[in-house]
Amino acid sequence: MREVFHQSLEDLQSRLVEIADLVTVSIDKATRAFATSDVALAEEVIADDAKIDELAVALDEQAIEILARQQPVARDLRIVVSALRVSASLERMGDMSEHIAQLARLRFPERAIPKGLKGTFTKMGELDVEISRTLSELLRTQDLRLADTIRNTDDDIDELHASVFEKVLSDNWKGEATATVDATLASRYHERFADHAVAVAKKVVYLATGDWHVEEEDIALAIEQQELEQQDLGHA
């Protein structure tokens, strides 16, 4: 019976990785569609979001069934509760990708990126794709060093997000009202995408430490513990 239970927990993790991989594909396509005004690519992102939603709902149902039937405790309970929260964050990341794609479709055949901000949004898109790939790997491996990488990448995205607002609020900004709205919305979607990735990373750290509110030194200690355990396995 315990083997079946633990297999169910492993299945939850595998499902999270599957959703995260789809989110990575989604943000990659969305940012490319936004940068190039590729309406066909944008339509793919919008249509494929339903698959992310479907998988998230299925995972939630499985997690709730485990809670009801197995009544897990301690770390097993943390795994199931975290899976529910991670699923919600991944679903929202998919929504952010969809919103970016919708902007590209809305402005087609014109460019959705306002003049003077192409470089900024290109970099934000690259960083969002990078953070999503790192998140998939974090969920796949539970390597806490990747949580630090995600947080650092998010800091870079936050700086770019702030620079967009500085640009559109400056006296030198000559963009029309629609360009201003597009810039602020797109920047917000990119920034929120990364924020949700950070939220997921924090939940993975919670699984390792059992604490929602951890300091940097706590994460460092958890990483050190992981490395020691890996060394022990290597010597076994």
CSV table of C-alpha atoms in Angstrom, one decimal:
chain,number,residue,atom,x,y,z
A,1,MET,CA,0.0,0.0,0.0
A,2,ARG,CA,2.8,2.4,0.9
A,3,GLU,CA,4.5,1.7,-2.5
A,4,VAL,CA,1.3,2.7,-4.3
A,5,PHE,CA,1.1,5.9,-2.1
A,6,HIS,CA,4.7,6.9,-2.9
A,7,GLN,CA,4.2,6.1,-6.5
A,8,SER,CA,1.3,8.6,-6.4
A,9,LEU,CA,3.6,11.3,-4.9
A,10,GLU,CA,6.1,10.7,-7.6
A,11,ASP,CA,3.4,10.9,-10.2
A,12,LEU,CA,2.5,14.3,-8.8
A,13,GLN,CA,6.0,15.5,-9.3
A,14,SER,CA,6.1,14.1,-12.9
A,15,ARG,CA,2.9,15.9,-13.7
A,16,LEU,CA,4.3,19.2,-12.4
A,17,VAL,CA,7.3,18.8,-14.6
A,18,GLU,CA,5.1,18.1,-17.6
A,19,ILE,CA,3.1,21.3,-17.0
A,20,ALA,CA,6.3,23.3,-16.4
A,21,ASP,CA,7.7,22.1,-19.7
A,22,LEU,CA,4.5,23.1,-21.5
A,23,VAL,CA,4.8,26.6,-19.8
A,24,THR,CA,8.3,26.9,-21.2
A,25,VAL,CA,7.2,26.1,-24.7
A,26,SER,CA,4.3,28.6,-24.2
A,27,ILE,CA,6.5,31.6,-23.0
A,28,ASP,CA,9.1,30.9,-25.7
A,29,LYS,CA,6.4,31.0,-28.5
A,30,ALA,CA,4.6,34.0,-26.9
A,31,THR,CA,7.7,36.2,-26.6
A,32,ARG,CA,8.8,35.3,-30.2
A,33,ALA,CA,5.3,36.1,-31.4
A,34,PHE,CA,5.3,39.4,-29.5
A,35,ALA,CA,8.7,40.4,-30.9
A,36,THR,CA,8.0,39.5,-34.5
A,37,SER,CA,4.2,40.0,-34.8
A,38,ASP,CA,3.8,36.4,-35.7
A,39,VAL,CA,0.1,36.0,-35.4
A,40,ALA,CA,0.1,32.3,-36.2
A,41,LEU,CA,2.5,31.6,-33.4
A,42,ALA,CA,0.4,33.8,-31.1
A,43,GLU,CA,-2.7,31.8,-32.0
A,44,GLU,CA,-0.8,28.6,-31.1
A,45,VAL,CA,0.0,29.9,-27.6
A,46,ILE,CA,-3.6,31.0,-27.0
A,47,ALA,CA,-5.0,27.6,-28.2
A,48,ASP,CA,-2.5,25.6,-26.3
A,49,ASP,CA,-3.2,27.3,-23.0
A,50,ALA,CA,-6.3,25.1,-22.6
A,51,LYS,CA,-3.9,22.1,-22.3
A,52,ILE,CA,-2.0,23.7,-19.5
A,53,ASP,CA,-5.3,24.4,-17.7
A,54,GLU,CA,-6.5,20.9,-18.2
A,55,LEU,CA,-3.4,19.3,-16.8
A,56,ALA,CA,-3.4,21.6,-13.8
A,57,VAL,CA,-7.0,20.7,-13.0
A,58,ALA,CA,-6.2,17.0,-13.4
A,59,LEU,CA,-3.2,17.3,-11.0
A,60,ASP,CA,-5.3,19.2,-8.4
A,61,GLU,CA,-7.9,16.4,-8.5
A,62,GLN,CA,-5.3,13.8,-8.0
A,63,ALA,CA,-3.8,15.7,-5.1
A,64,ILE,CA,-7.2,16.2,-3.4
A,65,GLU,CA,-7.9,12.4,-3.8
A,66,ILE,CA,-4.5,11.6,-2.1
A,67,LEU,CA,-5.4,13.9,0.7
A,68,ALA,CA,-8.8,12.3,1.1
A,69,ARG,CA,-7.8,8.7,0.8
A,70,GLN,CA,-4.2,8.6,2.3
A,71,GLN,CA,-4.4,11.4,4.8
A,72,PRO,CA,-0.6,12.1,4.5
A,73,VAL,CA,1.4,13.7,7.3
A,74,ALA,CA,4.7,15.4,7.8
A,75,ARG,CA,6.8,15.7,4.6
A,76,ASP,CA,4.3,13.7,2.5
A,77,LEU,CA,1.6,16.2,3.4
A,78,ARG,CA,4.0,19.0,2.4
A,79,ILE,CA,4.5,17.4,-0.9
A,80,VAL,CA,0.8,17.2,-1.7
A,81,VAL,CA,0.0,20.7,-0.4
A,82,SER,CA,3.0,22.2,-2.3
A,83,ALA,CA,1.9,20.4,-5.5
A,84,LEU,CA,-1.5,22.1,-5.3
A,85,ARG,CA,0.1,25.5,-4.9
A,86,VAL,CA,2.7,24.9,-7.6
A,87,SER,CA,0.0,23.8,-10.0
A,88,ALA,CA,-1.8,27.1,-9.4
A,89,SER,CA,1.3,29.1,-10.1
A,90,LEU,CA,2.2,27.2,-13.2
A,91,GLU,CA,-1.3,27.7,-14.5
A,92,ARG,CA,-1.0,31.5,-13.9
A,93,MET,CA,2.4,31.5,-15.8
A,94,GLY,CA,0.6,29.9,-18.7
A,95,ASP,CA,-2.0,32.7,-18.5
A,96,MET,CA,0.7,35.3,-18.6
A,97,SER,CA,2.1,33.7,-21.8
A,98,GLU,CA,-1.3,33.8,-23.3
A,99,HIS,CA,-1.8,37.5,-22.4
A,100,ILE,CA,1.5,38.3,-24.2
A,101,ALA,CA,0.3,36.4,-27.2
A,102,GLN,CA,-3.0,38.1,-27.2
A,103,LEU,CA,-1.2,41.5,-27.3
A,104,ALA,CA,0.7,40.3,-30.4
A,105,ARG,CA,-2.6,39.2,-32.0
A,106,LEU,CA,-4.4,42.4,-31.1
A,107,ARG,CA,-1.9,44.7,-32.8
A,108,PHE,CA,-1.3,42.5,-35.9
A,109,PRO,CA,-0.2,43.4,-38.5
A,110,GLU,CA,1.5,46.2,-36.6
A,111,ARG,CA,4.3,45.5,-34.1
A,112,ALA,CA,3.1,45.2,-30.6
A,113,ILE,CA,6.4,46.4,-29.2
A,114,PRO,CA,6.4,50.2,-29.0
A,115,LYS,CA,9.2,52.1,-30.7
A,116,GLY,CA,12.3,52.5,-28.5
A,117,LEU,CA,11.6,49.4,-26.3
A,118,LYS,CA,12.4,46.6,-28.7
A,119,GLY,CA,15.7,45.8,-27.0
A,120,THR,CA,14.2,45.9,-23.5
A,121,PHE,CA,11.3,43.5,-24.4
A,122,THR,CA,13.6,41.2,-26.3
A,123,LYS,CA,15.8,40.9,-23.2
A,124,MET,CA,12.8,40.4,-20.9
A,125,GLY,CA,11.5,37.7,-23.2
A,126,GLU,CA,14.8,35.9,-23.2
A,127,LEU,CA,15.0,36.0,-19.4
A,128,ASP,CA,11.4,34.7,-19.0
A,129,VAL,CA,12.3,31.8,-21.2
A,130,GLU,CA,15.5,31.2,-19.2
A,131,ILE,CA,13.7,31.4,-15.8
A,132,SER,CA,11.0,29.0,-17.1
A,133,ARG,CA,13.6,26.4,-18.2
A,134,THR,CA,15.4,26.7,-14.9
A,135,LEU,CA,12.1,26.2,-13.1
A,136,SER,CA,11.4,23.0,-15.0
A,137,GLU,CA,14.8,21.7,-14.1
A,138,LEU,CA,14.3,22.7,-10.4
A,139,LEU,CA,11.0,20.7,-10.3
A,140,ARG,CA,12.7,17.8,-12.1
A,141,THR,CA,15.8,17.6,-9.9
A,142,GLN,CA,14.9,19.5,-6.7
A,143,ASP,CA,18.4,21.1,-6.9
A,144,LEU,CA,18.0,24.1,-4.6
A,145,ARG,CA,20.9,26.0,-6.3
A,146,LEU,CA,18.5,26.5,-9.1
A,147,ALA,CA,16.1,28.4,-6.8
A,148,ASP,CA,18.9,31.0,-6.3
A,149,THR,CA,19.3,31.2,-10.0
A,150,ILE,CA,15.6,31.9,-10.5
A,151,ARG,CA,15.6,34.6,-7.8
A,152,ASN,CA,18.6,36.3,-9.4
A,153,THR,CA,17.0,36.2,-12.9
A,154,ASP,CA,13.8,37.6,-11.5
A,155,ASP,CA,15.9,40.6,-10.1
A,156,ASP,CA,17.1,41.3,-13.6
A,157,ILE,CA,13.5,41.2,-15.0
A,158,ASP,CA,12.4,43.5,-12.2
A,159,GLU,CA,15.0,46.0,-13.3
A,160,LEU,CA,13.9,45.9,-16.9
A,161,HIS,CA,10.2,46.2,-15.8
A,162,ALA,CA,11.1,49.3,-13.9
A,163,SER,CA,13.0,50.7,-16.9
A,164,VAL,CA,9.9,50.4,-19.1
A,165,PHE,CA,7.8,52.5,-16.6
A,166,GLU,CA,10.6,55.1,-16.4
A,167,LYS,CA,10.6,55.2,-20.2
A,168,VAL,CA,6.9,55.7,-20.7
A,169,LEU,CA,6.6,58.2,-17.9
A,170,SER,CA,9.5,60.3,-19.0
A,171,ASP,CA,9.1,63.7,-20.8
A,172,ASN,CA,10.9,62.2,-23.8
A,173,TRP,CA,8.2,59.5,-24.4
A,174,LYS,CA,6.4,60.3,-27.6
A,175,GLY,CA,4.3,57.1,-27.9
A,176,GLU,CA,0.6,57.3,-28.4
A,177,ALA,CA,-1.9,56.1,-25.8
A,178,THR,CA,-2.2,52.6,-27.3
A,179,ALA,CA,1.6,52.3,-27.3
A,180,THR,CA,1.8,53.3,-23.7
A,181,VAL,CA,-0.9,50.8,-22.7
A,182,ASP,CA,0.8,48.0,-24.6
A,183,ALA,CA,4.2,48.7,-23.1
A,184,THR,CA,2.9,48.8,-19.5
A,185,LEU,CA,0.7,45.7,-19.9
A,186,ALA,CA,3.4,43.7,-21.7
A,187,SER,CA,6.0,44.6,-19.1
A,188,ARG,CA,3.6,43.7,-16.3
A,189,TYR,CA,2.9,40.3,-17.9
A,190,HIS,CA,6.6,39.5,-18.3
A,191,GLU,CA,7.3,40.6,-14.7
A,192,ARG,CA,4.4,38.6,-13.3
A,193,PHE,CA,5.5,35.5,-15.2
A,194,ALA,CA,8.8,35.6,-13.4
A,195,ASP,CA,7.2,36.4,-10.0
A,196,HIS,CA,5.2,33.2,-10.3
A,197,ALA,CA,8.4,31.3,-11.1
A,198,VAL,CA,9.9,32.7,-7.9
A,199,ALA,CA,6.8,31.6,-6.0
A,200,VAL,CA,7.2,28.0,-7.2
A,201,ALA,CA,10.9,28.1,-6.3
A,202,LYS,CA,10.0,29.1,-2.8
A,203,LYS,CA,7.7,26.2,-2.5
A,204,VAL,CA,10.4,23.8,-3.5
A,205,VAL,CA,12.6,25.3,-0.9
A,206,TYR,CA,9.8,24.8,1.6
A,207,LEU,CA,9.7,21.1,0.8
A,208,ALA,CA,13.4,20.9,1.6
A,209,THR,CA,13.3,23.1,4.8
A,210,GLY,CA,9.7,22.7,6.1
A,211,ASP,CA,9.6,26.5,6.5
A,212,TRP,CA,7.7,29.0,4.2
A,213,HIS,CA,9.8,31.9,5.4
A,214,VAL,CA,13.5,31.1,5.0
A,215,GLU,CA,16.5,33.3,4.9
A,216,GLU,CA,19.4,33.1,2.4
A,217,GLU,CA,21.6,31.3,5.0
A,218,ASP,CA,18.8,28.7,5.5
A,219,ILE,CA,18.8,27.9,1.8
A,220,ALA,CA,22.6,27.7,1.8
A,221,LEU,CA,22.4,25.2,4.6
A,222,ALA,CA,19.8,23.2,2.7
A,223,ILE,CA,21.9,23.2,-0.4
A,224,GLU,CA,24.9,22.0,1.7
A,225,GLN,CA,22.8,19.2,3.1
A,226,GLN,CA,21.7,18.2,-0.4
A,227,GLU,CA,25.4,18.0,-1.5
A,228,LEU,CA,26.3,15.9,1.5
A,229,GLU,CA,23.5,13.5,0.8
A,230,GLN,CA,24.6,13.2,-2.8
A,231,GLN,CA,28.2,12.5,-1.7
A,232,ASP,CA,26.9,9.8,0.7
A,233,LEU,CA,25.0,8.2,-2.1
A,234,GLY,CA,28.1,8.3,-4.3
A,235,HIS,CA,30.1,6.5,-1.7
A,236,ALA,CA,27.4,3.9,-1.0
